[in-house]
mmCIF file of C-alpha atoms in Angstrom:
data_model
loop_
_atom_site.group_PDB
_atom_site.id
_atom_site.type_symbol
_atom_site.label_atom_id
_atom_site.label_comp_id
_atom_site.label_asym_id
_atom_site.label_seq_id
_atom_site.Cartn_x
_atom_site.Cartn_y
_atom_site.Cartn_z
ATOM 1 C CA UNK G 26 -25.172 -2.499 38.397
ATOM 2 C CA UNK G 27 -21.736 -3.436 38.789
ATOM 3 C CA UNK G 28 -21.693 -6.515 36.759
ATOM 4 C CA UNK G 29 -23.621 -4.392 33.962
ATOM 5 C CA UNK G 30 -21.172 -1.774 34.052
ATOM 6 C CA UNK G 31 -18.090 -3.563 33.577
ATOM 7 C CA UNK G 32 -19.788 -5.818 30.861
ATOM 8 C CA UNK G 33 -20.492 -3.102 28.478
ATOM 9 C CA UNK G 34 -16.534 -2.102 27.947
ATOM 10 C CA UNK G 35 -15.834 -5.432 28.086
ATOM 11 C CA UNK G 36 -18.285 -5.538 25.059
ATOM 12 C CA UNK G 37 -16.932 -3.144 23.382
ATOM 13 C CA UNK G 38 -12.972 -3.565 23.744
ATOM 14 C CA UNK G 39 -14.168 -7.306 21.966
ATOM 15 C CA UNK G 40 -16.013 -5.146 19.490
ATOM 16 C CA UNK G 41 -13.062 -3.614 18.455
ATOM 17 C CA UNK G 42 -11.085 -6.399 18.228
ATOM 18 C CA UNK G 43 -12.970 -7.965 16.224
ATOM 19 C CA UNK G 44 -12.622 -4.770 13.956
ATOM 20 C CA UNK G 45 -9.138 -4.615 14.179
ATOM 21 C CA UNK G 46 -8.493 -8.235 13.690
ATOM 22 C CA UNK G 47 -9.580 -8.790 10.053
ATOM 23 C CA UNK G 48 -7.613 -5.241 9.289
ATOM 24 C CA UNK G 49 -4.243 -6.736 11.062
ATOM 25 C CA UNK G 50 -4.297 -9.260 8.788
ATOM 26 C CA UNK G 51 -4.846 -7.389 5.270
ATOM 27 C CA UNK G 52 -1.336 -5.517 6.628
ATOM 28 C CA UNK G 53 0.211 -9.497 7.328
ATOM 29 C CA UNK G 54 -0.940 -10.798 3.390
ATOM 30 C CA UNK G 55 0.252 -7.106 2.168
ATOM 31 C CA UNK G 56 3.539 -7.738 4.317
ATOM 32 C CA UNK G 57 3.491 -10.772 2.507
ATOM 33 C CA UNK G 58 2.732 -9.775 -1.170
ATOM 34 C CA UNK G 59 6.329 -8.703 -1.760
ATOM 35 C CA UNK G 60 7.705 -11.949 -1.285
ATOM 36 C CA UNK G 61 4.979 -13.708 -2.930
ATOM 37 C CA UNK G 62 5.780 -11.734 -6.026
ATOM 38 C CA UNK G 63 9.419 -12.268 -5.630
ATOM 39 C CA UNK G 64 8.492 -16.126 -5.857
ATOM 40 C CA UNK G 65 6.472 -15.134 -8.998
ATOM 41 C CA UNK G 66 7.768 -12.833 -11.186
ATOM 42 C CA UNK G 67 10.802 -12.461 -12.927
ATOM 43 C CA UNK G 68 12.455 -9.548 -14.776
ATOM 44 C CA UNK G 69 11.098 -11.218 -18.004
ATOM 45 C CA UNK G 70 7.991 -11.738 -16.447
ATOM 46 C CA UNK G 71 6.786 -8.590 -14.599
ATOM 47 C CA UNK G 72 4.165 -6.631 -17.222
ATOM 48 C CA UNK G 73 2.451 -10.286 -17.593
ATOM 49 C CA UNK G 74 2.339 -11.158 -14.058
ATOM 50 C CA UNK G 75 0.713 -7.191 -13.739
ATOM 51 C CA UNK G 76 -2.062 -8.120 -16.215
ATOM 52 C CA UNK G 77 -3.237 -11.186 -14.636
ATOM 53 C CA UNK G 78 -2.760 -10.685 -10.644
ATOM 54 C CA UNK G 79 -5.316 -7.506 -11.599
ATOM 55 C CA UNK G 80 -6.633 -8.688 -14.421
ATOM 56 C CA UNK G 81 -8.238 -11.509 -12.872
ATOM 57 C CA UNK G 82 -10.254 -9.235 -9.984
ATOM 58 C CA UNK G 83 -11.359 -6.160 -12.363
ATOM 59 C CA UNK G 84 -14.238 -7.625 -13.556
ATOM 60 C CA UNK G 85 -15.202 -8.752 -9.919
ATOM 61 C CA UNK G 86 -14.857 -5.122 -9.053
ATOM 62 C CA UNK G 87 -17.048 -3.843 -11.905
ATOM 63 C CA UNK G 88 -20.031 -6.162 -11.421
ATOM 64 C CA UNK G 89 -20.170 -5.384 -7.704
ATOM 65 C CA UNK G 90 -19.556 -1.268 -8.498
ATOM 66 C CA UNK G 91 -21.158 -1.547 -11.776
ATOM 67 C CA UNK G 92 -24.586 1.025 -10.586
ATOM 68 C CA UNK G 93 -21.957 3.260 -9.078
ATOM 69 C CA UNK G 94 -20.008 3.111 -11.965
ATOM 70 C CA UNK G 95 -22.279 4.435 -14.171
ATOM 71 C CA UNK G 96 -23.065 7.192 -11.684
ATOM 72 C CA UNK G 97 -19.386 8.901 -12.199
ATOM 73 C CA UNK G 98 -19.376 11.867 -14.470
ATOM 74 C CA UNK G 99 -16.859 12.584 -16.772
ATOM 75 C CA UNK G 100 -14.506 14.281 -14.560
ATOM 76 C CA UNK G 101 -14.619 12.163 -12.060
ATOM 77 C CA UNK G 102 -13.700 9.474 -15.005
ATOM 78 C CA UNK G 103 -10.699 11.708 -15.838
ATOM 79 C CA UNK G 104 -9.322 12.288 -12.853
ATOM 80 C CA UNK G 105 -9.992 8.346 -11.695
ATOM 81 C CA UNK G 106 -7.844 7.769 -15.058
ATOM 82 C CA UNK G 107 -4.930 10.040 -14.239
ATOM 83 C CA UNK G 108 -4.372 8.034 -11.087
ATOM 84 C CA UNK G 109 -4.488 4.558 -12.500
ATOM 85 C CA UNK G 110 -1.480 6.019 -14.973
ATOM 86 C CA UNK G 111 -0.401 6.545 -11.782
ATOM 87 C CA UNK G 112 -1.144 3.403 -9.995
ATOM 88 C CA UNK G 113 0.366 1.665 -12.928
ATOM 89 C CA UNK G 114 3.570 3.294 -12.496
ATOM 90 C CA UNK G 115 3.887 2.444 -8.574
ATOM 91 C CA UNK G 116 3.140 -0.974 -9.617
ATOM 92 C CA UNK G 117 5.248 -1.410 -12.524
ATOM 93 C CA UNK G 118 8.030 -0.283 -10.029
ATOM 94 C CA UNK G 119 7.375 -2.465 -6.928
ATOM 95 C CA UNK G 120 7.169 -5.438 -9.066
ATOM 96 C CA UNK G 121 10.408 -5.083 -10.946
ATOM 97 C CA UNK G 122 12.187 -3.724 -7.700
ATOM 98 C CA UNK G 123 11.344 -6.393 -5.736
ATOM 99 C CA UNK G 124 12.324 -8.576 -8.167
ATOM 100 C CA UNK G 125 16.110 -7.144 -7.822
ATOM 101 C CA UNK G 126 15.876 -7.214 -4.250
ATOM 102 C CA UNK G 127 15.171 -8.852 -1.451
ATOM 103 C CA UNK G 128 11.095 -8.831 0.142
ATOM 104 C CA UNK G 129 12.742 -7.683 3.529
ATOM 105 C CA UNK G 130 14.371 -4.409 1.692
ATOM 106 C CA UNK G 131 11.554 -3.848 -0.368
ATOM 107 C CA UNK G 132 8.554 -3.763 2.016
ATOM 108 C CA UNK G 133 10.897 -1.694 4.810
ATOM 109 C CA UNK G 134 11.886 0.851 1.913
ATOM 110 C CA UNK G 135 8.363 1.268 0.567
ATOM 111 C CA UNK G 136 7.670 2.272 4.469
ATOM 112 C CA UNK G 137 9.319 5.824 3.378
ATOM 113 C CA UNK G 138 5.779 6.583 1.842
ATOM 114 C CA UNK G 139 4.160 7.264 5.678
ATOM 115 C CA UNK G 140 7.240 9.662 5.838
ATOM 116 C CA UNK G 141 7.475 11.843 2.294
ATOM 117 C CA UNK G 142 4.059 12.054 1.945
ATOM 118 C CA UNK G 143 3.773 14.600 4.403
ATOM 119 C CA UNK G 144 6.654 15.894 3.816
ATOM 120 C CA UNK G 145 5.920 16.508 0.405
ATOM 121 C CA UNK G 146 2.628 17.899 1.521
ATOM 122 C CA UNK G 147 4.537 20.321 3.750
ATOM 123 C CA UNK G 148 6.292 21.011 0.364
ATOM 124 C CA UNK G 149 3.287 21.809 -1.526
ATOM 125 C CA UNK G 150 1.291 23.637 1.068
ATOM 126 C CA UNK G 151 3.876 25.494 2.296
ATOM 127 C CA UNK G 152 4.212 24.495 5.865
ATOM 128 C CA UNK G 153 6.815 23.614 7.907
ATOM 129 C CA UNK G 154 6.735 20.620 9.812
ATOM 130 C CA UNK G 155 7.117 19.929 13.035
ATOM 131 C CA UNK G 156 10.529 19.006 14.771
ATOM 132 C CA UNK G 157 9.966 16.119 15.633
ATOM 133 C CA UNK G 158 8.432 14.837 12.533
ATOM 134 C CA UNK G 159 11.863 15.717 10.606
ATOM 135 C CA UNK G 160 13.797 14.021 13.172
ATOM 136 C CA UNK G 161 11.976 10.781 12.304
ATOM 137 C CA UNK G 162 12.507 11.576 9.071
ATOM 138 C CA UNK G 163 16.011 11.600 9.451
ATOM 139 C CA UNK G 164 15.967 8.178 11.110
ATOM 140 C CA UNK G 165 14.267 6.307 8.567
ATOM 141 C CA UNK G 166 16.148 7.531 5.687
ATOM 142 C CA UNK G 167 19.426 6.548 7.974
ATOM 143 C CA UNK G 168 17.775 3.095 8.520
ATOM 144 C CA UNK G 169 17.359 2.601 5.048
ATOM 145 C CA UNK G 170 21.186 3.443 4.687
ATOM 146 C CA UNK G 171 22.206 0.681 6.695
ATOM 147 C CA UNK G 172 19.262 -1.750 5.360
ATOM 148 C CA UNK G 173 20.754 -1.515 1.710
ATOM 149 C CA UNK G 174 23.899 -1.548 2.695
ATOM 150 C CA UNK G 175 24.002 -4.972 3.465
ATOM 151 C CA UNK G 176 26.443 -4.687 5.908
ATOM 152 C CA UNK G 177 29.310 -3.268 3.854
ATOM 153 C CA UNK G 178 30.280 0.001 2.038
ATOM 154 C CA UNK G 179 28.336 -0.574 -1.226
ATOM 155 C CA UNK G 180 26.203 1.180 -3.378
ATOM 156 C CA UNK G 181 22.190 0.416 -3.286
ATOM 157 C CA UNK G 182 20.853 -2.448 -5.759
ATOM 158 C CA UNK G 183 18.658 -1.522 -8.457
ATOM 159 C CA UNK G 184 15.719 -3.000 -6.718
ATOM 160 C CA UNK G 185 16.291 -0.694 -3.432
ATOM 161 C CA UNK G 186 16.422 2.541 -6.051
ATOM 162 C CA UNK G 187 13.041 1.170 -7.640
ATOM 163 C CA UNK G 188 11.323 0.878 -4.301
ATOM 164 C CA UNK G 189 12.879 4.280 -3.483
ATOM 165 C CA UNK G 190 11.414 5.553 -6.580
ATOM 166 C CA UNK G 191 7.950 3.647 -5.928
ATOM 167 C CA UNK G 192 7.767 5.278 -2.419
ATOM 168 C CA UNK G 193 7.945 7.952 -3.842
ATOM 169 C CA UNK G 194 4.891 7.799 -6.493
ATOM 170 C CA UNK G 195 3.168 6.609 -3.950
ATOM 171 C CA UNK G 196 3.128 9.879 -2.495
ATOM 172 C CA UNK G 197 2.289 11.495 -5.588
ATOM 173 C CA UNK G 198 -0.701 9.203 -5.433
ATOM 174 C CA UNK G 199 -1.470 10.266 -2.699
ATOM 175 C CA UNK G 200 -1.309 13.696 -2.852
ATOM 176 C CA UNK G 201 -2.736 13.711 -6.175
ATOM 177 C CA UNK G 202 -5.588 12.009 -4.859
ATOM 178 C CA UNK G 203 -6.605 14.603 -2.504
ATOM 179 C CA UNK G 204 -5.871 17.506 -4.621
ATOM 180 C CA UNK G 205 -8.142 16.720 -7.579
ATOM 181 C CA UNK G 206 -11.598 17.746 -6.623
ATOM 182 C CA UNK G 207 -14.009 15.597 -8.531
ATOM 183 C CA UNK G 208 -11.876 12.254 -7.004
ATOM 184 C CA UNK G 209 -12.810 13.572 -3.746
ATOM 185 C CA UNK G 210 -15.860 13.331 -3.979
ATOM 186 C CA UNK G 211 -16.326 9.340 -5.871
ATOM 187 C CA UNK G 212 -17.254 7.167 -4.247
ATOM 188 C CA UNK G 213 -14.916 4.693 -3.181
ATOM 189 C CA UNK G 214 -15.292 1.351 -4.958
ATOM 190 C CA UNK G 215 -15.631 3.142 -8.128
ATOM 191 C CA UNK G 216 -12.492 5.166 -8.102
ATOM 192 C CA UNK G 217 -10.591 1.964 -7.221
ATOM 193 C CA UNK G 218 -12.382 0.261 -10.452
ATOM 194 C CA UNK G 219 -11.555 2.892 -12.850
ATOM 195 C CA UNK G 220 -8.204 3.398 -11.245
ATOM 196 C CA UNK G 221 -7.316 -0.488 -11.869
ATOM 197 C CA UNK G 222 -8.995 -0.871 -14.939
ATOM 198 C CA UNK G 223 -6.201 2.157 -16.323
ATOM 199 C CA UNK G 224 -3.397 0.446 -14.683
ATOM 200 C CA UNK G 225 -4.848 -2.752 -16.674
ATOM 201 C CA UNK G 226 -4.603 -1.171 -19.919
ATOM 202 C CA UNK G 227 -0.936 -0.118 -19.237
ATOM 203 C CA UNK G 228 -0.065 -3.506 -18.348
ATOM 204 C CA UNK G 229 -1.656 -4.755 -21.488
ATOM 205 C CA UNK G 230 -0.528 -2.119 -23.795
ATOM 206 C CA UNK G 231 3.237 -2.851 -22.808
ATOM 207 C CA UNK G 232 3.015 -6.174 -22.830
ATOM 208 C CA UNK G 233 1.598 -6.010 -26.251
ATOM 209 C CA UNK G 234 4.961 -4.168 -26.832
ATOM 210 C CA UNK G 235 7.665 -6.105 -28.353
ATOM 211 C CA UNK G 236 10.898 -6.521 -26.202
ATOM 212 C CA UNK G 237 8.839 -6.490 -23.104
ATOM 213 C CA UNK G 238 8.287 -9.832 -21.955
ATOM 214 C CA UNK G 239 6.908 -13.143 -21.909
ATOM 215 C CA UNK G 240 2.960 -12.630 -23.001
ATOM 216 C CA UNK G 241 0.314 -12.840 -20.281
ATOM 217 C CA UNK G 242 -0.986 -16.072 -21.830
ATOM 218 C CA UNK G 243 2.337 -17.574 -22.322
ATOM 219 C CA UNK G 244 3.528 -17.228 -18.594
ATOM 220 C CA UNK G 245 0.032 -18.326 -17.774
ATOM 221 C CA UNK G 246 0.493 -21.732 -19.716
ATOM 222 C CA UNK G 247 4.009 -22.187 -18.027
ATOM 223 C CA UNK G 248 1.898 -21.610 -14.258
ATOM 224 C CA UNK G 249 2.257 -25.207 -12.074
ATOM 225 C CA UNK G 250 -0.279 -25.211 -9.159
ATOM 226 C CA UNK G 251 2.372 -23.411 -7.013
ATOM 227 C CA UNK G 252 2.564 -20.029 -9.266
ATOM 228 C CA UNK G 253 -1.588 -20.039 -9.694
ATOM 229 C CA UNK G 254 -1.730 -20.585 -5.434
ATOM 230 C CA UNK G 255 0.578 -17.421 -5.308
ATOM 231 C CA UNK G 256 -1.215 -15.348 -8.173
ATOM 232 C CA UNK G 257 -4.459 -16.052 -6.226
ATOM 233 C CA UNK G 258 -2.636 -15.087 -3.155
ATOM 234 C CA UNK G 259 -2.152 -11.360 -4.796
ATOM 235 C CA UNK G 260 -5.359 -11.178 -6.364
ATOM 236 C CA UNK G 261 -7.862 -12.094 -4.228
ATOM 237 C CA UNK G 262 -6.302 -11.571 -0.548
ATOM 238 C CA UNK G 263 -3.625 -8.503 -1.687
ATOM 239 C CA UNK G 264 -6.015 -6.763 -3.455
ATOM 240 C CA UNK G 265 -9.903 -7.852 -3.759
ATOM 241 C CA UNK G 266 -9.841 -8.992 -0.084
ATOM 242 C CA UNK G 267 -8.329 -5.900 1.258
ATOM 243 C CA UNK G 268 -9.943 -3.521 -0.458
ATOM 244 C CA UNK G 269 -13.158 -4.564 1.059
ATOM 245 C CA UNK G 270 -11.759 -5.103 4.245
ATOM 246 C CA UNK G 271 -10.402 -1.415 4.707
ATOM 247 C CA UNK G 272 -13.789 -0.270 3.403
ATOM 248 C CA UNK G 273 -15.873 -2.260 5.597
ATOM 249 C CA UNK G 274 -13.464 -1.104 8.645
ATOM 250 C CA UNK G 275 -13.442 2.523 8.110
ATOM 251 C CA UNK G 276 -17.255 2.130 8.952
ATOM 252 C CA UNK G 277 -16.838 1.036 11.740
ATOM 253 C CA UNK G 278 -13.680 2.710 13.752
ATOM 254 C CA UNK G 279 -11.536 5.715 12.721
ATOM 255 C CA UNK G 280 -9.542 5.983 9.956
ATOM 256 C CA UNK G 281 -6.393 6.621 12.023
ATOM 257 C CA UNK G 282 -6.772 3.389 13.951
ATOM 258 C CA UNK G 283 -7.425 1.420 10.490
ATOM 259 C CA UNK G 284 -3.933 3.578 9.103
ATOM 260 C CA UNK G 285 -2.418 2.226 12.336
ATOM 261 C CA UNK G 286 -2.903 -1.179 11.938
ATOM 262 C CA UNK G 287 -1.875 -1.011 8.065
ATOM 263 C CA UNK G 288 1.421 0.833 9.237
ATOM 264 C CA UNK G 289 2.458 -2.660 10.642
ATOM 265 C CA UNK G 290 3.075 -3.974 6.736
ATOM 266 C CA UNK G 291 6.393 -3.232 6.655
ATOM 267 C CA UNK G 292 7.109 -5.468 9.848
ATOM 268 C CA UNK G 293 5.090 -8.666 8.510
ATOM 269 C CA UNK G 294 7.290 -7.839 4.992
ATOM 270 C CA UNK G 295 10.370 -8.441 7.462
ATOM 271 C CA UNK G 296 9.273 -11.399 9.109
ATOM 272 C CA UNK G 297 7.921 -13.255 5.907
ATOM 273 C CA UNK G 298 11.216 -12.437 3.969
ATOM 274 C CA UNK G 299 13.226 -13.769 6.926
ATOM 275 C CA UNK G 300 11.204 -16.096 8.091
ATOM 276 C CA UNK G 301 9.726 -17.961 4.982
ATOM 277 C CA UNK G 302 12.480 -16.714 2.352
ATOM 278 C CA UNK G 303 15.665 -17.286 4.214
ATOM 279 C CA UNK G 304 16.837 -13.974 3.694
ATOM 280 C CA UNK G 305 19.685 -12.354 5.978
ATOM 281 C CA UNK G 306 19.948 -8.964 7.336
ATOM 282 C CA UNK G 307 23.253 -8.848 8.881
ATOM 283 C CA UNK G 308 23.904 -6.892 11.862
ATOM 284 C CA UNK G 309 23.887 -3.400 10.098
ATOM 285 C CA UNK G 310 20.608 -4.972 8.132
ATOM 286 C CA UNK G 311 19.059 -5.365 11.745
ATOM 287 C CA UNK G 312 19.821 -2.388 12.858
ATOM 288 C CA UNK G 313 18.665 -0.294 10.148
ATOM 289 C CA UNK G 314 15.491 -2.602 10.036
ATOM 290 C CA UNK G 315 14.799 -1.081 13.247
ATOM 291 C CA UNK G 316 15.493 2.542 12.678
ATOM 292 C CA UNK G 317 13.156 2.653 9.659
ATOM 293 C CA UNK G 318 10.061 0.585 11.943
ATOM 294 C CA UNK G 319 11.316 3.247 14.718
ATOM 295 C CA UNK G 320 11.091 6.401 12.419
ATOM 296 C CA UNK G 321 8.225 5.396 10.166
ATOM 297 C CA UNK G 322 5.788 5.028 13.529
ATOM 298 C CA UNK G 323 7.420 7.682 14.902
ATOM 299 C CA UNK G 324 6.693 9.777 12.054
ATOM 300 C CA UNK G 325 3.240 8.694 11.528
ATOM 301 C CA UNK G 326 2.077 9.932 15.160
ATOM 302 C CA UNK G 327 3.772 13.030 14.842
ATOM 303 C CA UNK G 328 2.423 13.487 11.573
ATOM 304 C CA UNK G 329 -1.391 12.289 12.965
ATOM 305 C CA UNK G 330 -0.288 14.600 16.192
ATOM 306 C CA UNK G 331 -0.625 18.188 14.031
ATOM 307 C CA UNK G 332 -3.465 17.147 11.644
ATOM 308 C CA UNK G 333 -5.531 16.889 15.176
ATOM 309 C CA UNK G 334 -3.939 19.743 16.721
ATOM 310 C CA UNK G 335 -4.542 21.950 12.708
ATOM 311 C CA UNK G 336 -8.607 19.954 12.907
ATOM 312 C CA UNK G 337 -8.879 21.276 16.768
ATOM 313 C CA UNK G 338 -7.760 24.690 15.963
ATOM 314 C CA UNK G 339 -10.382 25.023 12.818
ATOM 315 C CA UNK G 340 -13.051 24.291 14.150
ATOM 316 C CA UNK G 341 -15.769 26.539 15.278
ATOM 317 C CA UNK G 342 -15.960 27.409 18.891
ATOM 318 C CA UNK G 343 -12.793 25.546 20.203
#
């Protein structure tokens, strides 16, 4: 009885780490992605390395989703649409800010999402947050200070304002996505389809554009074996991989522990840009590394903390 008992936790605790495991890593290859497209893209560069990192796993996407595809209805095409102008935007502005700054600043900045969003929601609903939530606030955004700082008194780069800015579509993504009704309710795999396959056309449409680039089939032909490894990197592991991964996941543990995990991107964004790309923090760098790890997490339980408290309160009978 014994031996039974403590067998079956045993059982499970492996059961969820084997869960956990393949989720840990889609947050180390997104950690990764930022210097990856650092090594890629360049400012002349961006809108063609856009159309083929996602160009290249759209049509993967619609073959596997194509029955669901056809299942949206026309509003739930519209509103999938609005968010890949969307998605296209937070893209367009990752890519070029990372490009004018370094993959340590640019995966700990983009961190700010887990703390806007819900203050923007707070915003939008009405609500005031909770104490501590704003205090961790506060300690990101003075982490973020020091990160761009660089150590001395000196104005952000370009690149750190971009991620700012991307940070903060993300959180119009977000929000967008759970305030249109008919997106709701779509099923997964097809939203993400549709929501590419709009970013796509952006990509292509302004690359068409004169004054915008090197073509996507002239940076292509200038690819050695090292830029197609990288672009693979970022389109099958960054974004086909993961996708499926997170989906496959949420089936089988909680979304909070799966939002967990991911929150760990910014730290693997840190460690590849230091480790791999030789970049430098600087004392002040370090420290303010710290303070935006510190208040993001902190934020993102305190955050988690009232949405359970809010679902406890609703419900019927508690």
């Amino acid at each position: 009885m014994t031996s039974t008992s403590t067998a079956a936790p045993a059982a499970v605790r492996r059961g969820a780490w084997l869960t956990d495991l393949p989720v840990l890593l889609v947050a180390v290859v997104w950690g990764g992605s930022y210097l990856a497209a650092k090594d890629i893209a360049t400012a002349d560069t961006v809108i063609a390395v856009l159309v083929l990192r996602f160009g290249m796993v759209l049509p993967v996407l619609a073959v596997v989703g194509w029955r669901r595809l056809r299942a949206l209805d026309a509003a739930q095409w519209r509103g999938a649409g609005l968010l890949g102008l969307v998605l296209s935007g937070i893209f367009l502005l990752e890519t070029y800010g990372v490009v004018h700054t370094s993959a340590t600043n640019a995966g700990l900045i983009i961190s700010l999402t887990m703390i806007v969003t819900p203050l923007a929601e707070a915003a939008v609903t009405r609500t005031r947050p909770p104490g501590s939530f704003v205090a961790a606030a506060g300690l990101s955004v003075t982490g973020v200070v020091l990160l761009t700082r660089n150590g001395g008194f000196t104005a952000p780069s370009a690149g750190d304002l971009l991620m700012l800015l991307a940070a903060l579509a993300r959180t119009v993504h977000v929000l967008a996505m759970a305030r249109i009704k008919a997106v709701r309710e779509a099923d997964p795999l097809s939203l993400t389809t549709v929501q590419l396959g709009g970013a796509v056309v952006v990509f292509a449409v302004l690359a068409a554009a004169p004054g915008t680039g090197a073509a996507p089939w002239t940076a292509a032909a200038a690819f050695g074996p090292r830029e197609w490894a990288v672009l693979l990197f970022l389109s099958v592991f960054c974004t086909l991989g993961a996708f499926f991964v997170q989906m496959w996941a949420v089936r089988r543990t909680s979304p909070s522990r799966v939002s967990l995990l991911l929150g760990t991107e910014p730290l693997w964004a840190a460690a590849a840009g230091v480790a791999i790309g030789g970049e430098y923090l600087g004392t002040a760098g370090v420290l303010g590394a710290v303070l935006v790890l510190t208040g993001t997490t902190w934020g993102r339980r305190a955050a988690d903390g009232r949405g359970r408290a809010v679902e406890s309160t609703a419900r019927p009978g508690s």
